[in-house]
PDB file of C-alpha atoms in Angstrom:
ATOM      1  CA  MET A   1       0.000   0.000   0.000  1.00 40.00           C
ATOM      2  CA  SER A   2       1.591   3.279  -1.082  1.00 44.00           C
ATOM      3  CA  ARG A   3       1.329   6.389   1.037  1.00 44.00           C
ATOM      4  CA  GLN A   4       1.326  10.004  -0.061  1.00 46.00           C
ATOM      5  CA  VAL A   5       2.494  12.420   2.635  1.00 45.00           C
ATOM      6  CA  LEU A   6       1.491  16.110   2.781  1.00 49.00           C
ATOM      7  CA  GLY A   7       3.185  17.779   5.742  1.00 48.00           C
ATOM      8  CA  THR A   8       1.756  16.027   8.794  1.00 48.00           C
ATOM      9  CA  VAL A   9      -1.162  14.447   6.930  1.00 48.00           C
ATOM     10  CA  THR A  10      -1.040  10.971   5.504  1.00 49.00           C
ATOM     11  CA  LEU A  11      -3.611   9.979   2.929  1.00 50.00           C
ATOM     12  CA  CYS A  12      -3.878   6.223   3.486  1.00 49.00           C
ATOM     13  CA  GLY A  13      -6.278   5.908   6.383  1.00 53.00           C
ATOM     14  CA  VAL A  14      -3.723   6.675   9.102  1.00 52.00           C
ATOM     15  CA  LYS A  15      -4.946   9.258  11.609  1.00 58.00           C
ATOM     16  CA  GLU A  16      -3.305  12.657  11.179  1.00 60.00           C
ATOM     17  CA  ARG A  17      -1.573  14.418  14.045  1.00 71.00           C
ATOM     18  CA  GLY A  18      -0.990  18.062  14.817  1.00 73.00           C
ATOM     19  CA  ARG A  19      -2.507  21.226  13.400  1.00 80.00           C
ATOM     20  CA  LEU A  20      -2.983  21.573   9.633  1.00 80.00           C
ATOM     21  CA  PRO A  21      -4.084  25.104   8.648  1.00 84.00           C
ATOM     22  CA  VAL A  22      -6.882  25.429   6.097  1.00 89.00           C
ATOM     23  CA  ALA A  23      -7.841  29.119   5.989  1.00 89.00           C
ATOM     24  CA  PRO A  24      -6.505  32.048   8.032  1.00 90.00           C
ATOM     25  CA  ASN A  25      -8.433  35.292   8.465  1.00 89.00           C
ATOM     26  CA  ARG A  26      -5.638  37.834   8.002  1.00 87.00           C
ATOM     27  CA  LYS A  27      -8.050  40.723   7.736  1.00 87.00           C
ATOM     28  CA  ALA A  28      -9.455  40.154  11.242  1.00 87.00           C
ATOM     29  CA  ARG A  29      -6.298  41.149  13.135  1.00 85.00           C
ATOM     30  CA  HIS A  30      -6.062  44.289  10.996  1.00 84.00           C
ATOM     31  CA  LEU A  31      -9.668  45.371  11.534  1.00 87.00           C
ATOM     32  CA  TYR A  32     -10.241  44.249  15.129  1.00 88.00           C
ATOM     33  CA  VAL A  33      -8.617  44.174  18.556  1.00 89.00           C
ATOM     34  CA  VAL A  34      -8.672  40.550  19.736  1.00 91.00           C
ATOM     35  CA  LEU A  35      -9.733  40.279  23.392  1.00 92.00           C
ATOM     36  CA  ASP A  36     -10.201  36.529  23.866  1.00 93.00           C
ATOM     37  CA  THR A  37     -10.061  33.358  21.767  1.00 94.00           C
ATOM     38  CA  VAL A  38     -11.554  29.881  21.973  1.00 95.00           C
ATOM     39  CA  GLU A  39     -11.277  26.718  19.876  1.00 95.00           C
ATOM     40  CA  ALA A  40     -14.613  25.371  18.627  1.00 95.00           C
ATOM     41  CA  GLY A  41     -15.643  22.368  16.600  1.00 95.00           C
ATOM     42  CA  ILE A  42     -17.886  22.825  13.578  1.00 94.00           C
ATOM     43  CA  VAL A  43     -20.711  20.692  12.182  1.00 93.00           C
ATOM     44  CA  LEU A  44     -20.020  19.861   8.517  1.00 90.00           C
ATOM     45  CA  VAL A  45     -21.234  17.462   5.844  1.00 85.00           C
ATOM     46  CA  GLY A  46     -18.917  15.072   3.965  1.00 82.00           C
ATOM     47  CA  ASN A  47     -18.349  17.156   0.840  1.00 87.00           C
ATOM     48  CA  GLU A  48     -17.470  20.192   2.960  1.00 88.00           C
ATOM     49  CA  VAL A  49     -14.701  18.260   4.685  1.00 89.00           C
ATOM     50  CA  LYS A  50     -13.353  17.051   1.351  1.00 87.00           C
ATOM     51  CA  SER A  51     -13.357  20.620   0.044  1.00 89.00           C
ATOM     52  CA  LEU A  52     -11.552  21.830   3.202  1.00 90.00           C
ATOM     53  CA  ARG A  53      -8.856  19.205   2.712  1.00 90.00           C
ATOM     54  CA  LEU A  54      -8.204  20.944  -0.636  1.00 89.00           C
ATOM     55  CA  ARG A  55      -8.026  24.267   1.302  1.00 91.00           C
ATOM     56  CA  ARG A  56     -11.019  25.752  -0.521  1.00 89.00           C
ATOM     57  CA  ALA A  57     -12.451  28.035   2.195  1.00 90.00           C
ATOM     58  CA  THR A  58     -12.630  31.778   2.887  1.00 90.00           C
ATOM     59  CA  LEU A  59     -13.160  33.363   6.302  1.00 90.00           C
ATOM     60  CA  SER A  60     -12.960  37.036   5.338  1.00 88.00           C
ATOM     61  CA  GLU A  61     -16.680  37.839   5.795  1.00 90.00           C
ATOM     62  CA  ALA A  62     -17.535  35.246   8.449  1.00 92.00           C
ATOM     63  CA  PHE A  63     -18.950  36.033  11.887  1.00 93.00           C
ATOM     64  CA  ALA A  64     -20.596  34.119  14.729  1.00 94.00           C
ATOM     65  CA  THR A  65     -23.859  34.650  16.594  1.00 93.00           C
ATOM     66  CA  VAL A  66     -25.645  33.004  19.502  1.00 93.00           C
ATOM     67  CA  ASP A  67     -29.293  31.946  19.010  1.00 92.00           C
ATOM     68  CA  ASN A  68     -31.213  29.906  21.617  1.00 90.00           C
ATOM     69  CA  HIS A  69     -27.978  29.145  23.503  1.00 90.00           C
ATOM     70  CA  GLU A  70     -26.401  27.670  20.344  1.00 94.00           C
ATOM     71  CA  MET A  71     -23.495  29.264  18.496  1.00 95.00           C
ATOM     72  CA  TRP A  72     -23.707  29.630  14.702  1.00 96.00           C
ATOM     73  CA  LEU A  73     -21.125  30.627  12.094  1.00 95.00           C
ATOM     74  CA  HIS A  74     -22.454  32.759   9.229  1.00 95.00           C
ATOM     75  CA  ASN A  75     -20.925  33.618   5.820  1.00 93.00           C
ATOM     76  CA  LEU A  76     -18.171  30.998   5.928  1.00 91.00           C
ATOM     77  CA  HIS A  77     -17.500  30.256   2.267  1.00 91.00           C
ATOM     78  CA  ILE A  78     -16.577  26.631   1.577  1.00 89.00           C
ATOM     79  CA  ALA A  79     -16.384  26.041  -2.179  1.00 89.00           C
ATOM     80  CA  GLU A  80     -18.328  23.175  -3.699  1.00 87.00           C
ATOM     81  CA  TYR A  81     -16.407  19.926  -3.933  1.00 83.00           C
ATOM     82  CA  ALA A  82     -15.366  19.545  -7.574  1.00 80.00           C
ATOM     83  CA  PHE A  83     -15.975  15.785  -7.648  1.00 81.00           C
ATOM     84  CA  GLY A  84     -19.264  15.946  -5.757  1.00 76.00           C
ATOM     85  CA  THR A  85     -22.636  15.031  -7.222  1.00 74.00           C
ATOM     86  CA  TRP A  86     -26.102  16.395  -6.605  1.00 75.00           C
ATOM     87  CA  THR A  87     -25.363  15.987  -2.876  1.00 73.00           C
ATOM     88  CA  ASN A  88     -23.023  19.014  -2.829  1.00 76.00           C
ATOM     89  CA  HIS A  89     -23.516  21.495   0.005  1.00 74.00           C
ATOM     90  CA  ALA A  90     -24.696  25.110  -0.083  1.00 76.00           C
ATOM     91  CA  VAL A  91     -21.609  27.316  -0.296  1.00 78.00           C
ATOM     92  CA  ARG A  92     -22.504  29.916   2.383  1.00 84.00           C
ATOM     93  CA  ARG A  93     -24.869  28.022   4.649  1.00 88.00           C
ATOM     94  CA  THR A  94     -25.039  28.718   8.378  1.00 93.00           C
ATOM     95  CA  ARG A  95     -22.989  26.162  10.313  1.00 93.00           C
ATOM     96  CA  LYS A  96     -23.305  25.176  13.964  1.00 95.00           C
ATOM     97  CA  LEU A  97     -20.295  25.589  16.266  1.00 95.00           C
ATOM     98  CA  LEU A  98     -19.593  23.052  18.990  1.00 95.00           C
ATOM     99  CA  LEU A  99     -18.683  24.501  22.394  1.00 94.00           C
ATOM    100  CA  HIS A 100     -19.437  23.660  26.008  1.00 95.00           C
ATOM    101  CA  ARG A 101     -22.664  25.200  27.261  1.00 95.00           C
ATOM    102  CA  ALA A 102     -20.834  27.273  29.899  1.00 94.00           C
ATOM    103  CA  GLU A 103     -18.559  28.844  27.268  1.00 94.00           C
ATOM    104  CA  ILE A 104     -21.518  29.685  25.044  1.00 94.00           C
ATOM    105  CA  VAL A 105     -23.409  31.324  27.926  1.00 94.00           C
ATOM    106  CA  LYS A 106     -20.315  33.271  29.020  1.00 93.00           C
ATOM    107  CA  TRP A 107     -19.627  34.615  25.517  1.00 93.00           C
ATOM    108  CA  GLU A 108     -23.331  35.341  24.963  1.00 92.00           C
ATOM    109  CA  GLN A 109     -23.424  37.521  28.089  1.00 92.00           C
ATOM    110  CA  ILE A 110     -20.228  39.366  27.151  1.00 91.00           C
ATOM    111  CA  VAL A 111     -21.426  40.069  23.600  1.00 91.00           C
ATOM    112  CA  HIS A 112     -24.882  41.150  24.764  1.00 89.00           C
ATOM    113  CA  GLU A 113     -23.601  43.478  27.520  1.00 88.00           C
ATOM    114  CA  SER A 114     -20.582  45.074  25.877  1.00 88.00           C
ATOM    115  CA  GLY A 115     -21.468  45.079  22.179  1.00 81.00           C
ATOM    116  CA  LEU A 116     -18.437  43.072  21.086  1.00 91.00           C
ATOM    117  CA  SER A 117     -18.393  40.732  18.078  1.00 91.00           C
ATOM    118  CA  MET A 118     -17.329  37.133  17.465  1.00 93.00           C
ATOM    119  CA  VAL A 119     -15.097  36.563  14.432  1.00 95.00           C
ATOM    120  CA  PRO A 120     -13.240  33.420  13.295  1.00 95.00           C
ATOM    121  CA  LEU A 121      -9.453  33.863  13.112  1.00 94.00           C
ATOM    122  CA  ALA A 122      -8.513  30.523  11.561  1.00 93.00           C
ATOM    123  CA  LEU A 123      -9.951  27.295  10.241  1.00 93.00           C
ATOM    124  CA  TYR A 124      -7.765  24.202  10.634  1.00 93.00           C
ATOM    125  CA  PHE A 125      -7.622  20.442  11.100  1.00 92.00           C
ATOM    126  CA  SER A 126      -6.633  19.307  14.578  1.00 90.00           C
ATOM    127  CA  ASP A 127      -5.999  15.569  14.810  1.00 88.00           C
ATOM    128  CA  GLY A 128      -8.323  14.934  11.867  1.00 86.00           C
ATOM    129  CA  ARG A 129     -11.185  17.162  13.032  1.00 92.00           C
ATOM    130  CA  VAL A 130     -12.059  20.594  11.655  1.00 92.00           C
ATOM    131  CA  LYS A 131     -11.715  23.354  14.256  1.00 94.00           C
ATOM    132  CA  VAL A 132     -12.360  27.092  14.233  1.00 95.00           C
ATOM    133  CA  GLU A 133     -10.366  29.568  16.297  1.00 94.00           C
ATOM    134  CA  LEU A 134     -13.067  32.021  17.343  1.00 94.00           C
ATOM    135  CA  ALA A 135     -12.204  35.440  18.756  1.00 94.00           C
ATOM    136  CA  LEU A 136     -14.076  37.986  20.819  1.00 94.00           C
ATOM    137  CA  VAL A 137     -13.213  41.286  19.132  1.00 92.00           C
ATOM    138  CA  ARG A 138     -13.731  45.030  19.255  1.00 89.00           C
ATOM    139  CA  GLY A 139     -13.470  47.064  16.070  1.00 84.00           C
ATOM    140  CA  LYS A 140     -10.395  49.240  15.596  1.00 80.00           C
ATOM    141  CA  LYS A 141     -10.734  52.904  14.788  1.00 79.00           C
ATOM    142  CA  THR A 142      -8.971  54.324  11.741  1.00 78.00           C
ATOM    143  CA  TRP A 143      -6.250  55.915  13.855  1.00 76.00           C
ATOM    144  CA  ASP A 144      -5.616  52.541  15.579  1.00 73.00           C
ATOM    145  CA  ARG A 145      -4.982  50.932  12.199  1.00 76.00           C
ATOM    146  CA  ARG A 146      -2.671  53.750  11.104  1.00 86.00           C
ATOM    147  CA  HIS A 147      -0.779  53.481  14.401  1.00 84.00           C
ATOM    148  CA  ASP A 148      -0.321  49.712  13.909  1.00 81.00           C
ATOM    149  CA  LEU A 149       0.979  50.249  10.364  1.00 85.00           C
ATOM    150  CA  ALA A 150       3.409  52.916  11.570  1.00 88.00           C
ATOM    151  CA  GLU A 151       4.677  50.593  14.339  1.00 88.00           C
ATOM    152  CA  ARG A 152       5.181  47.763  11.860  1.00 87.00           C
ATOM    153  CA  ASP A 153       7.092  50.027   9.467  1.00 89.00           C
ATOM    154  CA  ALA A 154       9.286  51.319  12.307  1.00 91.00           C
ATOM    155  CA  ARG A 155      10.059  47.758  13.449  1.00 91.00           C
ATOM    156  CA  ARG A 156      10.933  46.783   9.882  1.00 92.00           C
ATOM    157  CA  ASP A 157      13.270  49.808   9.534  1.00 90.00           C
ATOM    158  CA  ILE A 158      15.014  48.965  12.825  1.00 92.00           C
ATOM    159  CA  GLU A 159      15.528  45.334  11.781  1.00 91.00           C
ATOM    160  CA  ARG A 160      16.860  46.444   8.387  1.00 91.00           C
ATOM    161  CA  ALA A 161      19.287  48.894  10.007  1.00 90.00           C
ATOM    162  CA  LEU A 162      20.533  46.233  12.443  1.00 89.00           C
ATOM    163  CA  SER A 163      21.094  43.680   9.696  1.00 90.00           C
ATOM    164  CA  ASP A 164      22.951  46.267   7.579  1.00 87.00           C
ATOM    165  CA  HIS A 165      25.137  47.145  10.575  1.00 84.00           C
ATOM    166  CA  ILE A 166      25.944  43.483  11.223  1.00 86.00           C
ATOM    167  CA  LYS A 167      26.783  42.874   7.538  1.00 84.00           C
ATOM    168  CA  ARG A 168      29.194  45.853   7.494  1.00 85.00           C
ATOM    169  CA  ARG A 169      31.091  44.600  10.561  1.00 81.00           C
ATOM    170  CA  ARG A 170      31.944  41.298   8.889  1.00 75.00           C
TER     171      ARG A 170
END
């Protein structure tokens, strides 16, 4: 039996180990201040999992809500599985998140009282199961974003100057 290996994943029935990233949400850390994070499971159908293994997902417009003490993920785009049949899934359907009841109630109270939002930061496989890193966030103001960009540019200039100085000494 031949085995094809992709990073930490083996495609021959052997259980995978570790964390295999599927889709990061790079925009979230730019637009929001992350206050707290939690790892949640997600309810999917078979073709969705197959599509995620091909890394065909987008988190850029996704957000989470709590309805009837259940957490739901909206606007997560998982592309249709190319080799699927009439049983393919809806691309942007609402998906249920799996968390302990106490965590859901705690986050529901915080969001309701303080007006914060819940945004997914990453979608990944953890030991063969699809997980979502969900964050409790507050929106950044325009000046916050400009300040972060200025800090990043300053750090980059400092690192560049240090590396130039080290190269000259050699």
